[in-house]
Short mmCIF file of the N, C-alpha and C atoms (twelve columns), coordinates in Angstrom:
data_MODEL
# 
_entry.id   MODEL 
# 
loop_
_atom_site.group_PDB 
_atom_site.id 
_atom_site.type_symbol 
_atom_site.label_atom_id 
_atom_site.label_alt_id 
_atom_site.label_comp_id 
_atom_site.label_asym_id 
_atom_site.label_seq_id 
_atom_site.Cartn_x 
_atom_site.Cartn_y 
_atom_site.Cartn_z 
_atom_site.pdbx_PDB_model_num 
ATOM 1   N N  . MET A 1   0.906   -1.228  0.009   1 
ATOM 2   C CA . MET A 1   -0.092  -0.010  0.001   1 
ATOM 3   C C  . MET A 1   1.006   1.250   -0.148  1 
ATOM 4   N N  . LYS A 2   0.670   2.244   -0.665  1 
ATOM 5   C CA . LYS A 2   1.250   3.588   -0.607  1 
ATOM 6   C C  . LYS A 2   0.338   4.507   -0.077  1 
ATOM 7   N N  . TYR A 3   0.898   5.204   0.916   1 
ATOM 8   C CA . TYR A 3   0.152   6.239   1.523   1 
ATOM 9   C C  . TYR A 3   0.637   7.292   0.933   1 
ATOM 10  N N  . ARG A 4   -0.254  8.406   0.552   1 
ATOM 11  C CA . ARG A 4   0.295   9.673   -0.084  1 
ATOM 12  C C  . ARG A 4   -0.388  10.770  0.497   1 
ATOM 13  N N  . ASP A 5   -0.189  12.076  0.350   1 
ATOM 14  C CA . ASP A 5   -0.869  13.166  0.959   1 
ATOM 15  C C  . ASP A 5   -1.706  13.531  -0.388  1 
ATOM 16  N N  . GLN A 6   -2.727  14.426  -0.103  1 
ATOM 17  C CA . GLN A 6   -3.696  14.908  -1.213  1 
ATOM 18  C C  . GLN A 6   -2.822  15.532  -2.477  1 
ATOM 19  N N  . ARG A 7   -1.799  16.174  -2.231  1 
ATOM 20  C CA . ARG A 7   -1.213  16.513  -3.472  1 
ATOM 21  C C  . ARG A 7   -0.670  15.559  -4.598  1 
ATOM 22  N N  . ALA A 8   0.069   14.713  -3.587  1 
ATOM 23  C CA . ALA A 8   0.544   13.616  -4.523  1 
ATOM 24  C C  . ALA A 8   -0.388  12.628  -5.136  1 
ATOM 25  N N  . ILE A 9   -1.638  12.283  -4.270  1 
ATOM 26  C CA . ILE A 9   -2.744  11.774  -5.022  1 
ATOM 27  C C  . ILE A 9   -3.480  12.482  -6.171  1 
ATOM 28  N N  . ALA A 10  -3.599  13.819  -6.293  1 
ATOM 29  C CA . ALA A 10  -4.154  14.538  -7.322  1 
ATOM 30  C C  . ALA A 10  -3.206  14.681  -8.346  1 
ATOM 31  N N  . ALA A 11  -1.802  14.523  -8.179  1 
ATOM 32  C CA . ALA A 11  -0.865  14.630  -9.419  1 
ATOM 33  C C  . ALA A 11  -1.099  13.061  -9.990  1 
ATOM 34  N N  . HIS A 12  -0.912  12.116  -9.095  1 
ATOM 35  C CA . HIS A 12  -1.101  10.828  -9.571  1 
ATOM 36  C C  . HIS A 12  -2.223  10.595  -10.409 1 
ATOM 37  N N  . MET A 13  -3.623  11.123  -10.019 1 
ATOM 38  C CA . MET A 13  -4.847  11.202  -10.853 1 
ATOM 39  C C  . MET A 13  -4.911  11.916  -12.071 1 
ATOM 40  N N  . SER A 14  -3.872  12.889  -12.077 1 
ATOM 41  C CA . SER A 14  -3.903  13.761  -13.435 1 
ATOM 42  C C  . SER A 14  -3.196  12.868  -14.513 1 
ATOM 43  N N  . THR A 15  -2.455  11.848  -14.108 1 
ATOM 44  C CA . THR A 15  -1.976  11.327  -15.162 1 
ATOM 45  C C  . THR A 15  -2.529  10.084  -15.536 1 
ATOM 46  N N  . LEU A 16  -3.782  9.806   -15.200 1 
ATOM 47  C CA . LEU A 16  -4.575  8.831   -15.622 1 
ATOM 48  C C  . LEU A 16  -5.660  9.178   -16.636 1 
ATOM 49  N N  . THR A 17  -5.959  8.257   -17.683 1 
ATOM 50  C CA . THR A 17  -7.322  8.593   -18.291 1 
ATOM 51  C C  . THR A 17  -7.994  7.469   -18.282 1 
ATOM 52  N N  . PHE A 18  -9.305  7.671   -18.952 1 
ATOM 53  C CA . PHE A 18  -10.411 6.794   -18.720 1 
ATOM 54  C C  . PHE A 18  -9.918  5.436   -19.433 1 
ATOM 55  N N  . THR A 19  -9.206  5.504   -20.505 1 
ATOM 56  C CA . THR A 19  -8.445  4.302   -21.235 1 
ATOM 57  C C  . THR A 19  -7.728  3.572   -20.360 1 
ATOM 58  N N  . ASP A 20  -6.875  4.362   -19.666 1 
ATOM 59  C CA . ASP A 20  -6.023  3.802   -18.443 1 
ATOM 60  C C  . ASP A 20  -6.543  2.816   -17.712 1 
ATOM 61  N N  . LEU A 21  -7.666  3.163   -17.259 1 
ATOM 62  C CA . LEU A 21  -8.571  2.339   -16.330 1 
ATOM 63  C C  . LEU A 21  -9.527  1.503   -16.740 1 
ATOM 64  N N  . ALA A 22  -10.165 1.880   -17.810 1 
ATOM 65  C CA . ALA A 22  -11.417 1.064   -18.139 1 
ATOM 66  C C  . ALA A 22  -10.762 -0.012  -19.169 1 
ATOM 67  N N  . LEU A 23  -9.634  0.336   -20.215 1 
ATOM 68  C CA . LEU A 23  -9.195  -0.537  -21.118 1 
ATOM 69  C C  . LEU A 23  -7.909  -0.550  -20.902 1 
ATOM 70  N N  . GLY A 24  -7.555  -0.824  -19.640 1 
ATOM 71  C CA . GLY A 24  -6.004  -1.295  -19.428 1 
ATOM 72  C C  . GLY A 24  -5.123  -2.274  -19.802 1 
ATOM 73  N N  . GLY A 25  -5.746  -3.219  -20.537 1 
ATOM 74  C CA . GLY A 25  -5.068  -4.577  -20.970 1 
ATOM 75  C C  . GLY A 25  -5.083  -5.263  -19.616 1 
ATOM 76  N N  . THR A 26  -3.883  -5.383  -19.188 1 
ATOM 77  C CA . THR A 26  -3.731  -6.316  -17.988 1 
ATOM 78  C C  . THR A 26  -3.739  -5.419  -16.620 1 
ATOM 79  N N  . ASN A 27  -4.757  -4.202  -16.782 1 
ATOM 80  C CA . ASN A 27  -5.283  -3.711  -15.591 1 
ATOM 81  C C  . ASN A 27  -4.354  -3.286  -14.478 1 
ATOM 82  N N  . ASP A 28  -2.892  -2.989  -14.999 1 
ATOM 83  C CA . ASP A 28  -1.857  -2.736  -13.851 1 
ATOM 84  C C  . ASP A 28  -2.336  -1.076  -13.393 1 
ATOM 85  N N  . ARG A 29  -2.883  -0.369  -14.308 1 
ATOM 86  C CA . ARG A 29  -2.973  1.079   -13.632 1 
ATOM 87  C C  . ARG A 29  -4.140  1.019   -12.953 1 
ATOM 88  N N  . PHE A 30  -5.140  0.330   -13.158 1 
ATOM 89  C CA . PHE A 30  -6.324  0.277   -12.152 1 
ATOM 90  C C  . PHE A 30  -5.746  -0.327  -10.910 1 
ATOM 91  N N  . ALA A 31  -5.055  -1.542  -10.975 1 
ATOM 92  C CA . ALA A 31  -4.623  -1.766  -9.685  1 
ATOM 93  C C  . ALA A 31  -3.497  -1.035  -8.980  1 
ATOM 94  N N  . GLU A 32  -3.004  -0.293  -9.628  1 
ATOM 95  C CA . GLU A 32  -1.970  0.842   -8.916  1 
ATOM 96  C C  . GLU A 32  -2.873  1.622   -8.318  1 
ATOM 97  N N  . LEU A 33  -3.655  2.115   -8.813  1 
ATOM 98  C CA . LEU A 33  -4.709  2.941   -8.088  1 
ATOM 99  C C  . LEU A 33  -5.426  2.499   -7.042  1 
ATOM 100 N N  . LEU A 34  -5.808  1.199   -6.973  1 
ATOM 101 C CA . LEU A 34  -6.421  0.571   -5.773  1 
ATOM 102 C C  . LEU A 34  -5.336  0.529   -4.583  1 
ATOM 103 N N  . CYS A 35  -4.231  0.582   -4.782  1 
ATOM 104 C CA . CYS A 35  -3.073  0.551   -3.720  1 
ATOM 105 C C  . CYS A 35  -2.499  1.967   -3.330  1 
ATOM 106 N N  . VAL A 36  -3.153  3.076   -3.418  1 
ATOM 107 C CA . VAL A 36  -2.837  4.446   -2.821  1 
ATOM 108 C C  . VAL A 36  -4.211  4.781   -1.931  1 
ATOM 109 N N  . LYS A 37  -3.856  5.180   -0.915  1 
ATOM 110 C CA . LYS A 37  -4.525  5.772   0.241   1 
ATOM 111 C C  . LYS A 37  -3.838  6.952   0.769   1 
ATOM 112 N N  . ARG A 38  -4.864  7.744   1.275   1 
ATOM 113 C CA . ARG A 38  -4.216  9.073   2.026   1 
ATOM 114 C C  . ARG A 38  -3.482  8.739   3.139   1 
ATOM 115 N N  . GLU A 39  -2.607  9.730   3.464   1 
ATOM 116 C CA . GLU A 39  -1.633  9.284   4.644   1 
ATOM 117 C C  . GLU A 39  -2.269  9.230   6.051   1 
ATOM 118 N N  . ALA A 40  -3.485  9.796   5.904   1 
ATOM 119 C CA . ALA A 40  -4.433  9.653   7.326   1 
ATOM 120 C C  . ALA A 40  -4.570  8.241   7.643   1 
ATOM 121 N N  . PHE A 41  -4.174  7.461   6.964   1 
ATOM 122 C CA . PHE A 41  -4.669  5.925   7.056   1 
ATOM 123 C C  . PHE A 41  -3.435  5.194   7.125   1 
ATOM 124 N N  . ALA A 42  -2.382  5.718   7.073   1 
ATOM 125 C CA . ALA A 42  -0.957  4.980   7.116   1 
ATOM 126 C C  . ALA A 42  -0.998  3.997   8.486   1 
ATOM 127 N N  . HIS A 43  -1.422  4.442   9.588   1 
ATOM 128 C CA . HIS A 43  -1.354  3.538   10.676  1 
ATOM 129 C C  . HIS A 43  -1.977  2.181   10.348  1 
ATOM 130 N N  . GLU A 44  -2.832  1.906   9.413   1 
ATOM 131 C CA . GLU A 44  -3.694  1.043   9.092   1 
ATOM 132 C C  . GLU A 44  -2.524  -0.218  8.686   1 
ATOM 133 N N  . ASP A 45  -1.334  0.205   7.943   1 
ATOM 134 C CA . ASP A 45  -0.502  -0.540  7.464   1 
ATOM 135 C C  . ASP A 45  -1.072  -1.947  6.840   1 
ATOM 136 N N  . GLU A 46  -2.285  -1.267  5.743   1 
ATOM 137 C CA . GLU A 46  -3.168  -2.198  5.165   1 
ATOM 138 C C  . GLU A 46  -2.490  -3.185  3.980   1 
ATOM 139 N N  . ILE A 47  -2.867  -4.352  3.864   1 
ATOM 140 C CA . ILE A 47  -2.646  -5.125  2.787   1 
ATOM 141 C C  . ILE A 47  -3.711  -5.634  2.056   1 
ATOM 142 N N  . ARG A 48  -3.439  -5.292  0.493   1 
ATOM 143 C CA . ARG A 48  -4.690  -5.616  -0.447  1 
ATOM 144 C C  . ARG A 48  -4.033  -6.801  -1.178  1 
ATOM 145 N N  . LEU A 49  -4.927  -7.629  -1.593  1 
ATOM 146 C CA . LEU A 49  -4.446  -8.701  -2.348  1 
ATOM 147 C C  . LEU A 49  -5.344  -8.606  -3.470  1 
ATOM 148 N N  . LEU A 50  -4.804  -8.251  -4.734  1 
ATOM 149 C CA . LEU A 50  -5.463  -7.956  -6.331  1 
ATOM 150 C C  . LEU A 50  -5.297  -9.281  -6.979  1 
ATOM 151 N N  . TYR A 51  -6.302  -9.840  -7.550  1 
ATOM 152 C CA . TYR A 51  -6.352  -10.765 -8.459  1 
ATOM 153 C C  . TYR A 51  -7.066  -10.346 -9.785  1 
ATOM 154 N N  . CYS A 52  -6.403  -10.674 -10.840 1 
ATOM 155 C CA . CYS A 52  -7.463  -10.473 -11.888 1 
ATOM 156 C C  . CYS A 52  -7.084  -11.835 -12.928 1 
ATOM 157 N N  . ASP A 53  -8.120  -12.309 -13.006 1 
ATOM 158 C CA . ASP A 53  -8.292  -13.755 -13.932 1 
ATOM 159 C C  . ASP A 53  -8.693  -13.238 -15.423 1 
ATOM 160 N N  . VAL A 54  -7.666  -12.879 -16.150 1 
ATOM 161 C CA . VAL A 54  -8.114  -12.198 -17.531 1 
ATOM 162 C C  . VAL A 54  -8.692  -13.362 -18.449 1 
ATOM 163 N N  . GLU A 55  -8.191  -14.615 -18.354 1 
ATOM 164 C CA . GLU A 55  -8.563  -15.510 -19.204 1 
ATOM 165 C C  . GLU A 55  -8.848  -16.800 -17.895 1 
ATOM 166 N N  . PRO A 56  -10.024 -16.845 -17.566 1 
ATOM 167 C CA . PRO A 56  -10.423 -17.657 -16.468 1 
ATOM 168 C C  . PRO A 56  -9.708  -19.135 -16.451 1 
ATOM 169 N N  . LYS A 57  -8.931  -19.396 -15.538 1 
ATOM 170 C CA . LYS A 57  -8.146  -20.599 -15.543 1 
ATOM 171 C C  . LYS A 57  -8.256  -21.337 -14.274 1 
ATOM 172 N N  . ARG A 58  -8.049  -20.411 -13.118 1 
ATOM 173 C CA . ARG A 58  -8.153  -20.923 -11.789 1 
ATOM 174 C C  . ARG A 58  -9.413  -20.583 -11.034 1 
ATOM 175 N N  . GLY A 59  -10.220 -19.795 -11.063 1 
ATOM 176 C CA . GLY A 59  -11.351 -19.547 -10.511 1 
ATOM 177 C C  . GLY A 59  -12.694 -20.049 -11.170 1 
ATOM 178 N N  . ASP A 60  -13.531 -20.151 -10.357 1 
ATOM 179 C CA . ASP A 60  -14.915 -21.051 -10.847 1 
ATOM 180 C C  . ASP A 60  -15.805 -19.873 -11.338 1 
ATOM 181 N N  . GLY A 61  -15.304 -18.613 -11.541 1 
ATOM 182 C CA . GLY A 61  -16.537 -17.725 -11.906 1 
ATOM 183 C C  . GLY A 61  -16.924 -16.895 -10.573 1 
ATOM 184 N N  . THR A 62  -16.707 -17.308 -9.324  1 
ATOM 185 C CA . THR A 62  -17.285 -16.640 -8.273  1 
ATOM 186 C C  . THR A 62  -16.354 -16.585 -7.135  1 
ATOM 187 N N  . VAL A 63  -15.394 -17.591 -6.973  1 
ATOM 188 C CA . VAL A 63  -14.287 -17.733 -5.963  1 
ATOM 189 C C  . VAL A 63  -13.099 -17.974 -6.154  1 
ATOM 190 N N  . TYR A 64  -12.067 -17.508 -5.974  1 
ATOM 191 C CA . TYR A 64  -10.747 -18.004 -6.214  1 
ATOM 192 C C  . TYR A 64  -10.079 -17.930 -4.972  1 
ATOM 193 N N  . ARG A 65  -9.713  -19.422 -4.714  1 
ATOM 194 C CA . ARG A 65  -9.053  -19.690 -3.555  1 
ATOM 195 C C  . ARG A 65  -7.506  -19.356 -3.537  1 
ATOM 196 N N  . TYR A 66  -6.910  -18.653 -2.507  1 
ATOM 197 C CA . TYR A 66  -5.692  -18.333 -2.660  1 
ATOM 198 C C  . TYR A 66  -4.949  -18.611 -1.507  1 
ATOM 199 N N  . GLY A 67  -3.868  -19.622 -1.145  1 
ATOM 200 C CA . GLY A 67  -3.426  -19.944 0.183   1 
ATOM 201 C C  . GLY A 67  -2.791  -18.758 0.864   1 
ATOM 202 N N  . PHE A 68  -3.266  -18.430 1.989   1 
ATOM 203 C CA . PHE A 68  -2.837  -17.346 2.681   1 
ATOM 204 C C  . PHE A 68  -3.203  -17.628 3.964   1 
ATOM 205 N N  . ASP A 69  -2.240  -17.513 4.928   1 
ATOM 206 C CA . ASP A 69  -2.305  -17.646 6.465   1 
ATOM 207 C C  . ASP A 69  -2.465  -16.617 7.318   1 
ATOM 208 N N  . PRO A 70  -3.647  -16.089 7.554   1 
ATOM 209 C CA . PRO A 70  -3.700  -14.725 8.188   1 
ATOM 210 C C  . PRO A 70  -3.137  -14.820 9.536   1 
ATOM 211 N N  . ASN A 71  -2.983  -16.051 10.253  1 
ATOM 212 C CA . ASN A 71  -2.371  -15.959 11.800  1 
ATOM 213 C C  . ASN A 71  -0.862  -15.644 11.513  1 
ATOM 214 N N  . THR A 72  -0.132  -15.808 10.240  1 
ATOM 215 C CA . THR A 72  1.058   -15.767 10.341  1 
ATOM 216 C C  . THR A 72  1.561   -14.248 9.675   1 
ATOM 217 N N  . VAL A 73  0.445   -13.573 8.979   1 
ATOM 218 C CA . VAL A 73  1.053   -12.477 8.045   1 
ATOM 219 C C  . VAL A 73  -0.117  -11.319 8.903   1 
ATOM 220 N N  . LEU A 74  -1.020  -11.594 9.680   1 
ATOM 221 C CA . LEU A 74  -1.522  -10.284 10.359  1 
ATOM 222 C C  . LEU A 74  -1.307  -10.532 11.701  1 
ATOM 223 N N  . SER A 75  -1.346  -8.930  12.046  1 
ATOM 224 C CA . SER A 75  -1.653  -8.796  13.553  1 
ATOM 225 C C  . SER A 75  -2.832  -8.646  14.230  1 
ATOM 226 N N  . SER A 76  -3.926  -8.220  13.216  1 
ATOM 227 C CA . SER A 76  -5.019  -8.172  14.061  1 
ATOM 228 C C  . SER A 76  -6.186  -7.934  12.737  1 
ATOM 229 N N  . VAL A 77  -7.446  -8.318  12.935  1 
ATOM 230 C CA . VAL A 77  -8.568  -7.846  12.050  1 
ATOM 231 C C  . VAL A 77  -9.346  -6.943  12.416  1 
ATOM 232 N N  . GLU A 78  -9.752  -5.885  11.701  1 
ATOM 233 C CA . GLU A 78  -10.433 -4.958  12.191  1 
ATOM 234 C C  . GLU A 78  -11.834 -4.899  11.294  1 
ATOM 235 N N  . ILE A 79  -13.098 -5.155  11.557  1 
ATOM 236 C CA . ILE A 79  -14.024 -4.961  10.917  1 
ATOM 237 C C  . ILE A 79  -14.595 -3.758  10.615  1 
ATOM 238 N N  . ASP A 80  -15.128 -3.300  9.542   1 
ATOM 239 C CA . ASP A 80  -15.740 -1.831  9.337   1 
ATOM 240 C C  . ASP A 80  -16.543 -1.421  10.169  1 
ATOM 241 N N  . PRO A 81  -16.253 -0.142  10.726  1 
ATOM 242 C CA . PRO A 81  -17.191 0.455   11.853  1 
ATOM 243 C C  . PRO A 81  -18.683 0.712   11.429  1 
ATOM 244 N N  . ARG A 82  -19.050 0.850   10.050  1 
ATOM 245 C CA . ARG A 82  -20.279 0.758   9.683   1 
ATOM 246 C C  . ARG A 82  -21.302 -0.345  10.053  1 
ATOM 247 N N  . MET A 83  -20.411 -1.536  9.882   1 
ATOM 248 C CA . MET A 83  -21.361 -2.916  10.020  1 
ATOM 249 C C  . MET A 83  -22.065 -2.774  11.390  1 
ATOM 250 N N  . PRO A 84  -23.224 -3.321  11.425  1 
ATOM 251 C CA . PRO A 84  -23.828 -3.371  12.911  1 
ATOM 252 C C  . PRO A 84  -23.052 -4.484  13.822  1 
ATOM 253 N N  . GLN A 85  -22.913 -4.227  14.958  1 
ATOM 254 C CA . GLN A 85  -22.357 -5.020  15.871  1 
ATOM 255 C C  . GLN A 85  -22.490 -6.584  15.718  1 
ATOM 256 N N  . ARG A 86  -23.907 -6.957  15.326  1 
ATOM 257 C CA . ARG A 86  -24.304 -8.177  15.520  1 
ATOM 258 C C  . ARG A 86  -23.658 -8.995  14.135  1 
ATOM 259 N N  . ASP A 87  -23.713 -8.168  13.346  1 
ATOM 260 C CA . ASP A 87  -23.194 -8.628  11.972  1 
ATOM 261 C C  . ASP A 87  -21.615 -8.820  11.880  1 
ATOM 262 N N  . ALA A 88  -21.046 -7.954  12.724  1 
ATOM 263 C CA . ALA A 88  -19.499 -7.974  12.930  1 
ATOM 264 C C  . ALA A 88  -19.356 -9.138  13.761  1 
ATOM 265 N N  . ASP A 89  -19.930 -9.432  14.958  1 
ATOM 266 C CA . ASP A 89  -19.797 -10.951 15.632  1 
ATOM 267 C C  . ASP A 89  -19.900 -11.945 14.887  1 
ATOM 268 N N  . ALA A 90  -20.970 -12.048 14.082  1 
ATOM 269 C CA . ALA A 90  -21.182 -13.125 12.938  1 
ATOM 270 C C  . ALA A 90  -19.903 -13.395 12.168  1 
ATOM 271 N N  . VAL A 91  -19.370 -12.139 11.517  1 
ATOM 272 C CA . VAL A 91  -18.136 -12.409 10.747  1 
ATOM 273 C C  . VAL A 91  -16.891 -12.937 11.585  1 
ATOM 274 N N  . ILE A 92  -16.867 -12.391 12.648  1 
ATOM 275 C CA . ILE A 92  -15.652 -12.822 13.701  1 
ATOM 276 C C  . ILE A 92  -15.760 -14.422 13.959  1 
ATOM 277 N N  . SER A 93  -16.962 -14.705 14.392  1 
ATOM 278 C CA . SER A 93  -17.300 -15.997 14.483  1 
ATOM 279 C C  . SER A 93  -17.048 -17.042 13.327  1 
ATOM 280 N N  . GLN A 94  -17.371 -16.441 12.270  1 
ATOM 281 C CA . GLN A 94  -17.077 -17.452 11.066  1 
ATOM 282 C C  . GLN A 94  -15.455 -17.382 10.805  1 
ATOM 283 N N  . LEU A 95  -14.857 -16.462 10.980  1 
ATOM 284 C CA . LEU A 95  -13.326 -16.208 10.811  1 
ATOM 285 C C  . LEU A 95  -12.768 -17.294 11.943  1 
ATOM 286 N N  . ARG A 96  -13.209 -17.179 13.060  1 
ATOM 287 C CA . ARG A 96  -12.872 -18.195 14.090  1 
ATOM 288 C C  . ARG A 96  -13.099 -19.607 13.585  1 
ATOM 289 N N  . LEU A 97  -14.021 -19.976 13.247  1 
ATOM 290 C CA . LEU A 97  -14.406 -21.151 12.730  1 
ATOM 291 C C  . LEU A 97  -13.414 -21.840 11.662  1 
ATOM 292 N N  . GLU A 98  -13.128 -20.842 10.733  1 
ATOM 293 C CA . GLU A 98  -12.111 -20.949 9.872   1 
ATOM 294 C C  . GLU A 98  -10.576 -21.065 10.362  1 
ATOM 295 N N  . GLY A 99  -10.327 -20.673 11.490  1 
ATOM 296 C CA . GLY A 99  -9.057  -20.983 12.044  1 
ATOM 297 C C  . GLY A 99  -8.368  -19.518 12.535  1 
ATOM 298 N N  . LEU A 100 -9.008  -18.507 12.340  1 
ATOM 299 C CA . LEU A 100 -8.531  -17.135 12.662  1 
ATOM 300 C C  . LEU A 100 -8.184  -17.191 14.496  1 
ATOM 301 N N  . THR A 101 -6.937  -16.801 14.487  1 
ATOM 302 C CA . THR A 101 -6.561  -16.808 15.876  1 
ATOM 303 C C  . THR A 101 -6.063  -15.265 16.464  1 
ATOM 304 N N  . VAL A 102 -5.512  -14.305 15.513  1 
ATOM 305 C CA . VAL A 102 -5.327  -13.060 15.931  1 
ATOM 306 C C  . VAL A 102 -6.316  -12.338 16.097  1 
ATOM 307 N N  . PRO A 103 -6.351  -11.268 17.156  1 
ATOM 308 C CA . PRO A 103 -7.247  -10.511 17.572  1 
ATOM 309 C C  . PRO A 103 -8.109  -9.921  16.537  1 
ATOM 310 N N  . ALA A 104 -9.428  -9.903  16.691  1 
ATOM 311 C CA . ALA A 104 -10.533 -9.417  15.595  1 
ATOM 312 C C  . ALA A 104 -11.646 -8.647  16.185  1 
ATOM 313 N N  . ALA A 105 -12.021 -7.622  15.908  1 
ATOM 314 C CA . ALA A 105 -13.036 -6.891  16.414  1 
ATOM 315 C C  . ALA A 105 -13.596 -5.954  15.441  1 
ATOM 316 N N  . ARG A 106 -14.743 -5.216  15.699  1 
ATOM 317 C CA . ARG A 106 -15.060 -4.248  14.823  1 
ATOM 318 C C  . ARG A 106 -14.652 -3.108  15.332  1 
ATOM 319 N N  . SER A 107 -14.321 -2.197  14.512  1 
ATOM 320 C CA . SER A 107 -13.768 -0.841  14.628  1 
ATOM 321 C C  . SER A 107 -14.728 0.101   15.417  1 
ATOM 322 N N  . THR A 108 -14.287 0.751   16.612  1 
ATOM 323 C CA . THR A 108 -15.364 1.742   17.040  1 
ATOM 324 C C  . THR A 108 -14.836 3.202   16.654  1 
ATOM 325 N N  . LEU A 109 -14.304 3.245   15.382  1 
ATOM 326 C CA . LEU A 109 -14.071 4.317   14.851  1 
ATOM 327 C C  . LEU A 109 -15.326 5.425   14.994  1 
ATOM 328 N N  . TYR A 110 -16.259 5.121   14.580  1 
ATOM 329 C CA . TYR A 110 -17.468 6.106   14.326  1 
ATOM 330 C C  . TYR A 110 -18.405 6.030   15.615  1 
ATOM 331 N N  . ASP A 111 -18.164 5.321   16.582  1 
ATOM 332 C CA . ASP A 111 -19.104 4.944   17.908  1 
ATOM 333 C C  . ASP A 111 -18.966 6.406   18.774  1 
ATOM 334 N N  . ALA A 112 -20.102 6.761   19.169  1 
ATOM 335 C CA . ALA A 112 -19.815 8.198   20.057  1 
ATOM 336 C C  . ALA A 112 -19.338 7.553   21.403  1 
ATOM 337 N N  . PRO A 113 -18.530 8.817   21.869  1 
ATOM 338 C CA . PRO A 113 -17.928 8.464   23.143  1 
ATOM 339 C C  . PRO A 113 -18.756 8.386   24.221  1 
ATOM 340 N N  . SER A 114 -18.761 7.828   25.280  1 
ATOM 341 C CA . SER A 114 -19.457 7.576   26.411  1 
ATOM 342 C C  . SER A 114 -18.852 8.040   27.800  1 
ATOM 343 N N  . PHE A 115 -19.484 8.835   28.396  1 
ATOM 344 C CA . PHE A 115 -18.902 9.771   29.627  1 
ATOM 345 C C  . PHE A 115 -19.955 9.861   30.784  1 
ATOM 346 N N  . THR A 116 -19.414 9.706   31.935  1 
ATOM 347 C CA . THR A 116 -19.893 9.745   32.949  1 
ATOM 348 C C  . THR A 116 -19.773 10.920  33.764  1 
ATOM 349 N N  . ILE A 117 -20.762 12.021  33.985  1 
ATOM 350 C CA . ILE A 117 -20.753 13.228  34.509  1 
ATOM 351 C C  . ILE A 117 -21.440 13.072  36.124  1 
ATOM 352 N N  . PRO A 118 -20.710 13.265  36.913  1 
ATOM 353 C CA . PRO A 118 -21.225 13.070  38.384  1 
ATOM 354 C C  . PRO A 118 -22.204 14.329  38.674  1 
ATOM 355 N N  . LEU A 119 -23.043 14.115  39.601  1 
ATOM 356 C CA . LEU A 119 -24.205 15.136  39.733  1 
ATOM 357 C C  . LEU A 119 -23.571 15.954  40.801  1 
ATOM 358 N N  . GLU A 120 -22.551 15.945  41.413  1 
ATOM 359 C CA . GLU A 120 -22.070 16.899  42.652  1 
ATOM 360 C C  . GLU A 120 -20.956 17.608  41.893  1 
# 
């Protein structure tokens, strides 16, 4: 992942054309774009796995299985904060059933803070 400031992102976007993204052949320009995020998110240290099956050989049209052990690569898994807690719990339960052992939780980024104010 490349974390860039707004100026660098704007400069990068100015080098792209619709043809680069929509008719890119090997999709490398589009893939490159998917690996750029604003600097404000650098703390995420995000990993993205991109796969383009130009001539379907490995996928079945719906899912492509890729050997990846999250317990050796990831330090934690954070679920989108917009997902309801009940749904996030279901996703985490499924990940645990699949063998995930690293910490996993729904992000609290958008949750309103809770304070206790004494009456005295």
